[in-house]
mmCIF file of C-alpha atoms in Angstrom:
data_model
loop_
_atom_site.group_PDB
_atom_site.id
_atom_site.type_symbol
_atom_site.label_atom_id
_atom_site.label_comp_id
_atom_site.label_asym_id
_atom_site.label_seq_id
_atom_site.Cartn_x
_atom_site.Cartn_y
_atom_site.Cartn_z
ATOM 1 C CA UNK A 1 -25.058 20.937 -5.718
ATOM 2 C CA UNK A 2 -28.477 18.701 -5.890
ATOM 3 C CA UNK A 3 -28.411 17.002 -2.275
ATOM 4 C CA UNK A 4 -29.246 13.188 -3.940
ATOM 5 C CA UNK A 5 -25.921 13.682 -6.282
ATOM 6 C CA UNK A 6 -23.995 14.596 -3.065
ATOM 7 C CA UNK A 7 -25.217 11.879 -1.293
ATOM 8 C CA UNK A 8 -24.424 9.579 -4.167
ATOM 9 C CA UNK A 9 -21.019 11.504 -4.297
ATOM 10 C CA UNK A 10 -20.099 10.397 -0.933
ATOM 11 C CA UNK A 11 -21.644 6.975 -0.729
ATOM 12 C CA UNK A 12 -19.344 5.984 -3.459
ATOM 13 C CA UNK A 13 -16.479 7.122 -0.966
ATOM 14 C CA UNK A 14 -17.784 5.418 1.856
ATOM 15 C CA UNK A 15 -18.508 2.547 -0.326
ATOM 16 C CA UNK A 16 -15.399 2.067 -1.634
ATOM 17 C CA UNK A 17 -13.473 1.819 1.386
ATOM 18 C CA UNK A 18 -12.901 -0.057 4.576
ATOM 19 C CA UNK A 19 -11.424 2.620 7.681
ATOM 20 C CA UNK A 20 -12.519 6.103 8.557
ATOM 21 C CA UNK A 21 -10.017 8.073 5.964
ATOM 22 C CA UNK A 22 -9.986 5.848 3.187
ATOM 23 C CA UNK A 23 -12.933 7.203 1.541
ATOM 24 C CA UNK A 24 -11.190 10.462 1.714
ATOM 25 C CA UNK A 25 -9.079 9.970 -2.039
ATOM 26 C CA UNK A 26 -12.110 9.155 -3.725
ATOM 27 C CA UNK A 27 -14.061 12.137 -2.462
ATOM 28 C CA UNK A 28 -11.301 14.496 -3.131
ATOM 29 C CA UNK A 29 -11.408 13.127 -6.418
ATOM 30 C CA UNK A 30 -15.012 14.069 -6.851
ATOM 31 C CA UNK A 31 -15.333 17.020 -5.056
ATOM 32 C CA UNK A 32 -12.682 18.829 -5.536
ATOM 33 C CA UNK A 33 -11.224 17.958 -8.534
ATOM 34 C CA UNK A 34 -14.241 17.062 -10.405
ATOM 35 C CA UNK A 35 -17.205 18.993 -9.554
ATOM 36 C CA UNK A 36 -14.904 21.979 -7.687
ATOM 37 C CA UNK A 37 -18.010 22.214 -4.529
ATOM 38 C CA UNK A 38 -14.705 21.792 -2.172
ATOM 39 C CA UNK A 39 -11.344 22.808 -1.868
ATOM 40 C CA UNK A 40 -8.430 21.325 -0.029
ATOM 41 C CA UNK A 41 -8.677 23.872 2.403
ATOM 42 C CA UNK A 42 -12.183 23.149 3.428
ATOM 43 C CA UNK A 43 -11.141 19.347 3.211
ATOM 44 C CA UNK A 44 -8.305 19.810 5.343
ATOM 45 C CA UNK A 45 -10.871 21.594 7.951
ATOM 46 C CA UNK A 46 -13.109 18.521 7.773
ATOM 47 C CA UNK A 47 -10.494 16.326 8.885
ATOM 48 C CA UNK A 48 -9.356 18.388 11.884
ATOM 49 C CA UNK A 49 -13.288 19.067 12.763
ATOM 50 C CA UNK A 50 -13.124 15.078 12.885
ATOM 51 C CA UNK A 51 -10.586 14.909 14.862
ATOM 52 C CA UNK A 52 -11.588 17.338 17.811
ATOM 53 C CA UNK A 53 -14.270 15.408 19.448
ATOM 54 C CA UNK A 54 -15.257 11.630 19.641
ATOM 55 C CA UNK A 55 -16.980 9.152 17.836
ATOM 56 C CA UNK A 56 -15.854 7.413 14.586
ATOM 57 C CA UNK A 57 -12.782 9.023 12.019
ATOM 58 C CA UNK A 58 -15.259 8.801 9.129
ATOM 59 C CA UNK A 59 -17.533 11.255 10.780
ATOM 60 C CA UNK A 60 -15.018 13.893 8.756
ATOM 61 C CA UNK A 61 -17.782 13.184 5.671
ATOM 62 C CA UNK A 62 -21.002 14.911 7.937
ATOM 63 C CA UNK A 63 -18.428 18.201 8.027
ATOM 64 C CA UNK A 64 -17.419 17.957 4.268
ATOM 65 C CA UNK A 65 -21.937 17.434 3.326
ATOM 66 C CA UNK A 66 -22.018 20.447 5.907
ATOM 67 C CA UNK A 67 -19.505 23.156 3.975
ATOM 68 C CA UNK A 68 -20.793 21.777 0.375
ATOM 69 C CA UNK A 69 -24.716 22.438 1.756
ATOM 70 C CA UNK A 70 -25.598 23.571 5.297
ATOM 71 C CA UNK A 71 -27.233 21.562 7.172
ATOM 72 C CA UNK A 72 -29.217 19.294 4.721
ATOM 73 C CA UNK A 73 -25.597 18.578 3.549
ATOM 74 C CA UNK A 74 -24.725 17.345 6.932
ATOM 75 C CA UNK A 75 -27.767 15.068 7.665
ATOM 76 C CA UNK A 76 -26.359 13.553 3.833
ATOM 77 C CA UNK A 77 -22.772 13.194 4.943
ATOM 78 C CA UNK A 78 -24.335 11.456 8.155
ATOM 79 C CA UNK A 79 -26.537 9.201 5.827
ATOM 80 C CA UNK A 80 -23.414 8.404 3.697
ATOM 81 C CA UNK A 81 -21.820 7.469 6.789
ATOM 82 C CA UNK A 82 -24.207 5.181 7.748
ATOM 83 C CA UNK A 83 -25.617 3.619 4.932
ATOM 84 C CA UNK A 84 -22.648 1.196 4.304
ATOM 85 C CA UNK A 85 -23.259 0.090 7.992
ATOM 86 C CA UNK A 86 -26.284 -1.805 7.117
ATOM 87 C CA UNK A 87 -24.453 -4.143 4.280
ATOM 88 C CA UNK A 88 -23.278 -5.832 7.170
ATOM 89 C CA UNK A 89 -26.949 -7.235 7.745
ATOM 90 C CA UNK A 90 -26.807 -9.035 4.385
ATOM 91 C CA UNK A 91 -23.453 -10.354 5.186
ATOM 92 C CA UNK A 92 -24.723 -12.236 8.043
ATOM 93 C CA UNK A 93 -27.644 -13.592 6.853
ATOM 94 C CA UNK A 94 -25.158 -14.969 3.734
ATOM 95 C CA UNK A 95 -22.167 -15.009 4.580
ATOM 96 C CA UNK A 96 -21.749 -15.835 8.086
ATOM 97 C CA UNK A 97 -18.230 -17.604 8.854
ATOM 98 C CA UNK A 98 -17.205 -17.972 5.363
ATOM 99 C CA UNK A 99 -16.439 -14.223 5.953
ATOM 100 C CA UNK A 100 -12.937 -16.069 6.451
ATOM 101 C CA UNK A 101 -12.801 -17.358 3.121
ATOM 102 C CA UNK A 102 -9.000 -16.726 1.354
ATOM 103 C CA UNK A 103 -10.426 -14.976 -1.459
ATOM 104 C CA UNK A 104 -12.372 -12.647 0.459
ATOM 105 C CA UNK A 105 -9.890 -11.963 3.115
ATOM 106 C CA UNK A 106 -7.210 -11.407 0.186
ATOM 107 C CA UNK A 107 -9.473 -8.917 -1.564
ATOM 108 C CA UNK A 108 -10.360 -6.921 1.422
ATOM 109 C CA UNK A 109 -6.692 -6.492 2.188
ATOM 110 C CA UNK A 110 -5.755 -5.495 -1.279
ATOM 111 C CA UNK A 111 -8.559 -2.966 -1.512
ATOM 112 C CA UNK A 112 -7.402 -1.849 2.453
ATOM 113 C CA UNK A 113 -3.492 -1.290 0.867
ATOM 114 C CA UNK A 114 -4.378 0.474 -1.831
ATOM 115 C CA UNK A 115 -6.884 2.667 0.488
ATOM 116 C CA UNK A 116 -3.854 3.240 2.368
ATOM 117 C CA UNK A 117 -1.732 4.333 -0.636
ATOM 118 C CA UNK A 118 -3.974 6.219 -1.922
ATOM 119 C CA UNK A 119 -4.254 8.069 1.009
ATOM 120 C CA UNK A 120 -0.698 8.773 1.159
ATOM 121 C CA UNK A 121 -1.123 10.349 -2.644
ATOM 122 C CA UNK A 122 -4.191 12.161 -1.049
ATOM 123 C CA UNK A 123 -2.001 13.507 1.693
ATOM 124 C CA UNK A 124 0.038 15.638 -1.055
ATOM 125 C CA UNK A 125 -1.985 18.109 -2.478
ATOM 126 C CA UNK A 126 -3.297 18.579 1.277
ATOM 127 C CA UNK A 127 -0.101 19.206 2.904
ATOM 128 C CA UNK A 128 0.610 21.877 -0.343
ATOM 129 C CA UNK A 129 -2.505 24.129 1.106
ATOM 130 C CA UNK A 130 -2.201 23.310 4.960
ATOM 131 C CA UNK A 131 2.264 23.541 5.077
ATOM 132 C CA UNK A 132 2.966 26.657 4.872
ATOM 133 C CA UNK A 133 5.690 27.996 7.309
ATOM 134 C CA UNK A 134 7.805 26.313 9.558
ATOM 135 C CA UNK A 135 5.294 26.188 12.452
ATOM 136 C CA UNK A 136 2.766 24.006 10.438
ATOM 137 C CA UNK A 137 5.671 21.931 9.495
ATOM 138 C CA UNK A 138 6.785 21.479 12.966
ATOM 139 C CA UNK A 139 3.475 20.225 13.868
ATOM 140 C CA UNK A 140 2.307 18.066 10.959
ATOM 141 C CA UNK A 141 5.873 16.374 11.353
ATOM 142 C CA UNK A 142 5.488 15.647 15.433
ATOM 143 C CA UNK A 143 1.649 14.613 15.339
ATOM 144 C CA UNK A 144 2.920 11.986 12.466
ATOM 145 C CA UNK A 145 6.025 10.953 14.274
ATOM 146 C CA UNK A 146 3.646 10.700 18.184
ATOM 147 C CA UNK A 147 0.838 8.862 16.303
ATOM 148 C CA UNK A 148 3.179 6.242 15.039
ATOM 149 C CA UNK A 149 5.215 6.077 18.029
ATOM 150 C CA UNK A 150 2.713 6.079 20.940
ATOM 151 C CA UNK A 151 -0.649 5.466 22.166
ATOM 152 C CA UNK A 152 -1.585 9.281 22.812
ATOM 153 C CA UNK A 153 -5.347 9.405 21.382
ATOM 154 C CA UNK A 154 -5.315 12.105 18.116
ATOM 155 C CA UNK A 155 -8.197 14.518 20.105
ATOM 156 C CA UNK A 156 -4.663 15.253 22.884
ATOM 157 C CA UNK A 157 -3.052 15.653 19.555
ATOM 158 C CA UNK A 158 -4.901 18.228 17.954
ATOM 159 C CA UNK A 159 -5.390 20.132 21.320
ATOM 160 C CA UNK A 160 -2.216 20.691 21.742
ATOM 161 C CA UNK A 161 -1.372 21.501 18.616
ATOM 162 C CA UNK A 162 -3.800 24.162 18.811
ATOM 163 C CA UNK A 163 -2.655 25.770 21.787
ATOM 164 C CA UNK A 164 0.517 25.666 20.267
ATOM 165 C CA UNK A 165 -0.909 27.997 16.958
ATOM 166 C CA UNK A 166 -2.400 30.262 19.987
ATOM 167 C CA UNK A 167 0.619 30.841 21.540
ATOM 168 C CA UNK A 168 2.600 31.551 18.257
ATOM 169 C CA UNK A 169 -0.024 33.565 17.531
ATOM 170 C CA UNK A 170 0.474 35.483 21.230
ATOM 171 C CA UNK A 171 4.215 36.047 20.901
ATOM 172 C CA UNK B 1 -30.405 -15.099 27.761
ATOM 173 C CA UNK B 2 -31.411 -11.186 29.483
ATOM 174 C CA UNK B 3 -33.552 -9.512 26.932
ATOM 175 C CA UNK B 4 -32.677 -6.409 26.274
ATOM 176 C CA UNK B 5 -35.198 -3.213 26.146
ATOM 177 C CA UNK B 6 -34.834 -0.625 23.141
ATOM 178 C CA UNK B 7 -34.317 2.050 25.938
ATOM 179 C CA UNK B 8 -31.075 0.395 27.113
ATOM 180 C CA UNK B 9 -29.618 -0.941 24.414
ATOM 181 C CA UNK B 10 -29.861 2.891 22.851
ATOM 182 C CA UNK B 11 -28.397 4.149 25.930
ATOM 183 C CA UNK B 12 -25.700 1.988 26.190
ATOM 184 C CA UNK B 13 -24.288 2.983 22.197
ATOM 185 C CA UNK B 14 -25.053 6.474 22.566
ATOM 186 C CA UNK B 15 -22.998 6.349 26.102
ATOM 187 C CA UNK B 16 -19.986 4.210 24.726
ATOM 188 C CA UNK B 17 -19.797 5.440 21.147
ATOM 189 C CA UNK B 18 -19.988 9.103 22.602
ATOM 190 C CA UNK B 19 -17.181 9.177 25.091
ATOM 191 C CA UNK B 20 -14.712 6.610 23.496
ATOM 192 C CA UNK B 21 -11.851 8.114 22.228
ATOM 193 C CA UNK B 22 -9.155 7.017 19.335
ATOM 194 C CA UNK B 23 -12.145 6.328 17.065
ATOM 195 C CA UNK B 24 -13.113 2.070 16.224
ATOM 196 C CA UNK B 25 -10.720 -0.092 17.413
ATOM 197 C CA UNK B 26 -11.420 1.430 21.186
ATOM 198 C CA UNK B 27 -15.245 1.926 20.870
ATOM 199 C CA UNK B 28 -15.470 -2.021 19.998
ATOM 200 C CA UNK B 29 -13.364 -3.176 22.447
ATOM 201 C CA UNK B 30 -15.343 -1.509 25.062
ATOM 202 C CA UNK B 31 -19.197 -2.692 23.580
ATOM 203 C CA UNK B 32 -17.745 -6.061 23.413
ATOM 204 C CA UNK B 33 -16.940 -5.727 27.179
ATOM 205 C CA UNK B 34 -20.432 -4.138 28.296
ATOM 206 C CA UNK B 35 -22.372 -6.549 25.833
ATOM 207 C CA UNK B 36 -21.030 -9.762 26.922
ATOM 208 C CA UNK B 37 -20.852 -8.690 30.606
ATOM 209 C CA UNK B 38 -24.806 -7.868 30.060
ATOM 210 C CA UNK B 39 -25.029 -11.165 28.202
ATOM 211 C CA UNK B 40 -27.106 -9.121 25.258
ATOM 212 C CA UNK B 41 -24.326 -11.206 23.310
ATOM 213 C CA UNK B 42 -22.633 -14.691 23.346
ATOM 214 C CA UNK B 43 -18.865 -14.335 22.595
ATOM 215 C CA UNK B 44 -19.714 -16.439 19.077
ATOM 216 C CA UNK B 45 -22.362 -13.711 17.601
ATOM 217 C CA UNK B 46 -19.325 -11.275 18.621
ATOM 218 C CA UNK B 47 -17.046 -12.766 16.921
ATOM 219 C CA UNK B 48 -19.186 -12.960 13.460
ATOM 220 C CA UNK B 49 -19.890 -9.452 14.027
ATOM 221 C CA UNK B 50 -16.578 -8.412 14.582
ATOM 222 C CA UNK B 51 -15.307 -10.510 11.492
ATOM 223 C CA UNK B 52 -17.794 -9.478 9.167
ATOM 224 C CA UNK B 53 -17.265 -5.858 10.428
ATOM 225 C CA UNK B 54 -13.981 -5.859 8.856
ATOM 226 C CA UNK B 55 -14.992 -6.796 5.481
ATOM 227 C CA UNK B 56 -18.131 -4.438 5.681
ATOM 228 C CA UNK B 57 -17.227 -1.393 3.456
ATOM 229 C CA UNK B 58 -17.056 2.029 5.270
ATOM 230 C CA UNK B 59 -16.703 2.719 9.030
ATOM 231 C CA UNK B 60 -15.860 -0.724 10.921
ATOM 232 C CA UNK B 61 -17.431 0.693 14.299
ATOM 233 C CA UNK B 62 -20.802 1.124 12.698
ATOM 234 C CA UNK B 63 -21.027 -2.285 11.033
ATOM 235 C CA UNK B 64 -20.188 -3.734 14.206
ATOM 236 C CA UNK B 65 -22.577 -1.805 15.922
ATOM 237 C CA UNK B 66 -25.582 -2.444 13.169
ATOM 238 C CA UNK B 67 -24.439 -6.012 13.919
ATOM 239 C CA UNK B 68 -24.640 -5.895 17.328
ATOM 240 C CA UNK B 69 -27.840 -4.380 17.574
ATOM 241 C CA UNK B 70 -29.247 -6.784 14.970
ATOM 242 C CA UNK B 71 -28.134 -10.071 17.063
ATOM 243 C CA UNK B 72 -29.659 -8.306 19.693
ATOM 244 C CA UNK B 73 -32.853 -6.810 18.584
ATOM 245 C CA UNK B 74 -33.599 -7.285 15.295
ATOM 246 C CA UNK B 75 -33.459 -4.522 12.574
ATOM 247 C CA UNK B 76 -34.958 -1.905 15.557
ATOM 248 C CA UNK B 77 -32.284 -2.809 17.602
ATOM 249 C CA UNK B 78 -29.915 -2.245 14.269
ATOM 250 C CA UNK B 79 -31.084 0.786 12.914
ATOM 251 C CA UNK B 80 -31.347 2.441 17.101
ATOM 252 C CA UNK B 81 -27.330 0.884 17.845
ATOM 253 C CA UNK B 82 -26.252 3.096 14.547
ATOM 254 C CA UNK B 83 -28.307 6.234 15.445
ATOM 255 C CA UNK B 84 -27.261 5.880 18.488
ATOM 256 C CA UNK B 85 -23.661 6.251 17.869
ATOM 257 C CA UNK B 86 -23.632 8.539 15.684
ATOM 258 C CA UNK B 87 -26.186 11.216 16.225
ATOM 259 C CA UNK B 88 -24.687 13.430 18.699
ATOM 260 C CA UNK B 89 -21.004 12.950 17.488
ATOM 261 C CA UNK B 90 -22.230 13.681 14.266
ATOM 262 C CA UNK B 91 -23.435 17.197 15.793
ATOM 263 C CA UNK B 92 -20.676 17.597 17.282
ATOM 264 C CA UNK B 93 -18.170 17.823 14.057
ATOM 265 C CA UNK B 94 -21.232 20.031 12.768
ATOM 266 C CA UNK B 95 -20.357 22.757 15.496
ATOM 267 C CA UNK B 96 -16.551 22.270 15.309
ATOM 268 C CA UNK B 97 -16.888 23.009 11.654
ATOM 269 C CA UNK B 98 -18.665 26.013 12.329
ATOM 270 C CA UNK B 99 -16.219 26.808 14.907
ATOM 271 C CA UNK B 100 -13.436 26.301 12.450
ATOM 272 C CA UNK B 101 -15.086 28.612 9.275
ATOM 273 C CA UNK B 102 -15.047 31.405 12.180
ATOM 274 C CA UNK B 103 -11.422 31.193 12.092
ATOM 275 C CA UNK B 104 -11.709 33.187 8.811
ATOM 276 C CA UNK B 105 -12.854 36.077 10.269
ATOM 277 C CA UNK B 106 -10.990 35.791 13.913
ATOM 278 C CA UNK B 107 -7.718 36.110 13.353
ATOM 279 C CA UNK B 108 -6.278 34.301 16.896
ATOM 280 C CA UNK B 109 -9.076 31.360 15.949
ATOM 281 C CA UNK B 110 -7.559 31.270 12.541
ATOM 282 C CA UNK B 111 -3.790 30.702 13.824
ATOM 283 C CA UNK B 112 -5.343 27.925 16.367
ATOM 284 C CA UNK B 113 -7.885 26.699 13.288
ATOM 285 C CA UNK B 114 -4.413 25.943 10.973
ATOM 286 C CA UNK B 115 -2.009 24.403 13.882
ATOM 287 C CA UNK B 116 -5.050 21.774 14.356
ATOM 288 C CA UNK B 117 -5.311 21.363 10.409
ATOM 289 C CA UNK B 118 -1.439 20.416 10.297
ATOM 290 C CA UNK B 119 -2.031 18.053 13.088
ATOM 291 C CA UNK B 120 -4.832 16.271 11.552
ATOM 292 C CA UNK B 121 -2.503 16.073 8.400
ATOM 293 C CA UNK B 122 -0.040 14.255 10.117
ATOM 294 C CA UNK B 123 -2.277 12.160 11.933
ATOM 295 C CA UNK B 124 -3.985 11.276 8.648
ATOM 296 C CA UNK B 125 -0.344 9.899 7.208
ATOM 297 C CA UNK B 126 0.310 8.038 9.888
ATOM 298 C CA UNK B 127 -2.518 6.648 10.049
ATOM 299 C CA UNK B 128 -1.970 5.295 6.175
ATOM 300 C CA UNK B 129 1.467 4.199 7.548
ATOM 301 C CA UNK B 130 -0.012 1.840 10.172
ATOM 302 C CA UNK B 131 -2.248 0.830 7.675
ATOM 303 C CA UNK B 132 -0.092 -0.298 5.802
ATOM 304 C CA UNK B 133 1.824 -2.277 9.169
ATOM 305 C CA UNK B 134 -1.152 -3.680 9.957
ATOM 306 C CA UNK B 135 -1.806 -5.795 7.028
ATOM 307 C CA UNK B 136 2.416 -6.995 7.418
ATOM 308 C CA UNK B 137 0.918 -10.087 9.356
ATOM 309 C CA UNK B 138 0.751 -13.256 7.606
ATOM 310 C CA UNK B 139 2.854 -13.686 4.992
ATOM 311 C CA UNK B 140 5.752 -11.560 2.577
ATOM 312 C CA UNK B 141 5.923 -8.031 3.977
ATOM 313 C CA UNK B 142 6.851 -7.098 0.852
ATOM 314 C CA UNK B 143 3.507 -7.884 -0.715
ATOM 315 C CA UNK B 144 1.216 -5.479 1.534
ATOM 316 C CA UNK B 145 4.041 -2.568 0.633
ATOM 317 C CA UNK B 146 3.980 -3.400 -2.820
ATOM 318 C CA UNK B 147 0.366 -2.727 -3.472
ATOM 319 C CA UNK B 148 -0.016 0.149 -1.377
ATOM 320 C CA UNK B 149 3.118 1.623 -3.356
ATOM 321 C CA UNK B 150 1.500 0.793 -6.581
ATOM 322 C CA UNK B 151 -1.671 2.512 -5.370
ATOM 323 C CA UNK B 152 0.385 5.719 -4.596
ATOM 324 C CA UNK B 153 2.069 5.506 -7.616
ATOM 325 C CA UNK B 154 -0.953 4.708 -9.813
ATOM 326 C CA UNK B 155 -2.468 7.639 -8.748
ATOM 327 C CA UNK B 156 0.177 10.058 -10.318
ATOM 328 C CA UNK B 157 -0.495 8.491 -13.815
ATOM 329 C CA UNK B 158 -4.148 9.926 -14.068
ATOM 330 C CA UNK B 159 -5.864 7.125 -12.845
ATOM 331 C CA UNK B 160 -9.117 7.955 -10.598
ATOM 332 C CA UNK B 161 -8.675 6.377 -6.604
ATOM 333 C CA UNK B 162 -12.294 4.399 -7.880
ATOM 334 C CA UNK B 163 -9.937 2.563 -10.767
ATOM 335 C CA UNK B 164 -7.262 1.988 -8.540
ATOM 336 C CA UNK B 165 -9.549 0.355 -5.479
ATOM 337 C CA UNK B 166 -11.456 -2.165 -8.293
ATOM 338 C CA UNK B 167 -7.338 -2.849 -9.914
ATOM 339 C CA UNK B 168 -6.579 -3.799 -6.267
ATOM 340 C CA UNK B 169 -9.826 -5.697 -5.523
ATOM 341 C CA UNK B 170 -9.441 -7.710 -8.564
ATOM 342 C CA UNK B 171 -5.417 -8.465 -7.294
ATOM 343 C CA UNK B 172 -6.222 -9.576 -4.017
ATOM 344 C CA UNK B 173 -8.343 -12.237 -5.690
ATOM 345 C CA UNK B 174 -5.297 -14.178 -6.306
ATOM 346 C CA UNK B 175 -3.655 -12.704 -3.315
ATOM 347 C CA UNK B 176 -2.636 -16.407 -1.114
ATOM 348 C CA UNK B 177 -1.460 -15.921 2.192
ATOM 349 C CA UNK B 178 0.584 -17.992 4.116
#
């Protein structure tokens, strides 16, 4: 895949959304459904690459730019990343305070729900390749259920989860 | 007002964005501490920044930051506060992915590779479920669930997630909160 279209690909993501994983419905929708460079399972590795080390929950796009094309695909995942960043700029210089206006505020949260529903959907197809056994289960099922329910940061999360694959795999 | 150089502003995003974990909320809570401390920024420019950073499409963090580093140095300061943040995270995933495509030829790396994918799975839906809390805050709860149901349930009549988002946008318009 041309790097500009992926780039454009995943701009319209980041674009389109307004938290770390909410771009994620609209790239799966591209990617792998439309133009088949990605799979769920490489998706699926994306997030958890994400996830393992600091710095922001949208960073999963510079992983998905790097499995579609190496290392130029990274550096335009990273530039996808941070090109929304910048809109901010023109929001100050025009907006300012009226950022609080009803309208705006009611929009944003709309588009935010439906991010969040969408991501739910997106969540389906991605538990289909990732579920499979009751091990995966187990753990999909207790890193929902300690997000929700405490403060434990997702990188203690996914660490112990992973020792807990390399012990399965030990016994 | 302390004038900040390039050198330290960079330093001080590429420290903070680098080691904060738990992703935005976090990483802003702990600029806004160092920045006003420094006085690189008066409590009022953070709170435009961190207002406007909500309605800024894509990653909140790195609007604020662009913000931050604009208020504070101009576009420089801007352009150094987002590289600055994300650069060697950025890496980072680059080398876990790497790490993780290994998996398919290692088969103990591939058993640890999946138990982190189904963990990342569940932290992704409950991270749509507190999504959805979040917005429960002024106002009908039922509203914020309604829309985020529709959105889930949109999606299983063939509509793209792009349709969907602009449906939504174009609701919210007349969305009036209490």
């Amino acid at each position: 895949m041309n790097l500009l279209l992926l780039y454009l690909l995943l701009l319209k993501a980041t674009l389109t959304s307004f938290s770390g994983l909410a771009s994620l419905p609209v790239l799966r929708s591209d990617l792998v459904l439309r133009y088949h460079v990605l799979t769920d399972r490489q998706l699926n590795t994306a997030v958890a690459a994400g996830r393992m080390g600091p710095g922001p929950v949208g960073n999963y796009v510079v992983s998905v730019g790097y499995q579609i094309a190496g290392y130029p695909g990274a550096g335009a995942g990273w530039l996808a990343m941070i090109t929304p960043a910048f809109v901010i700029l023109l929001l100050i210089r025009f907006i300012g305070r009226r950022a609080e206006h009803p309208r705006a505020r009611g929009m944003v949260r709309a588009i935010i729900l439906a991010g969040a529903g969408l991501l739910l959907s997106a969540a389906v197809p991605l538990a289909h390749d990732a579920i499979r056994g009751p091990l995966p289960l187990f753990i999909a099922s207790a890193s929902l259920l300690l997000t929700l329910l405490t403060r434990l940061d997702a990188i203690w999360i996914v660490l112990c989860a992973g020792l807990l694959g390399l012990a399965a795999f030990s016994v | 007002m302390p004038r900040a150089s390039l050198r330290d502003l960079s330093l001080l995003f590429l420290r903070i964005g680098n080691t904060t974990l738990g992703g935005g909320e976090p990483t802003i809570a702990a600029l806004q501490r160092e920045l006003i401390r420094r006085g690189w920024l008066t409590p009022e420019q953070f709170g435009v920044a961190f207002a406007l950073a909500r309605i800024t499409p894509g990653t909140n963090m790195l609007a604020f930051s662009a913000a931050a580093g604009w208020y504070i140095l101009g576009l420089t300061g801007a352009l150094c506060g987002v590289l600055a943040v994300t650069i060697p995270s950025s890496l980072l995933v680059v080398w876990l992915t790497g790490i993780c495509e290994a998996g398919a030829q290692i088969a103990w790396l591939g058993a640890v590779v999946a138990a982190t994918i189904a963990a990342a799975l569940g932290i992704m839906a409950a991270a749509a479920l507190l999504l959805i809390r979040s917005q429960f805050g002024s106002g009908h709860w039922a509203i914020p669930l309604l829309i985020a149901a529709a959105a889930f349930g949109l999606r299983f009549l063939g509509l793209t997630p792009i349709e969907i988002i602009a449906l939504a946008a174009i609701a919210g318009l007349f969305w009036r909160q209490a």
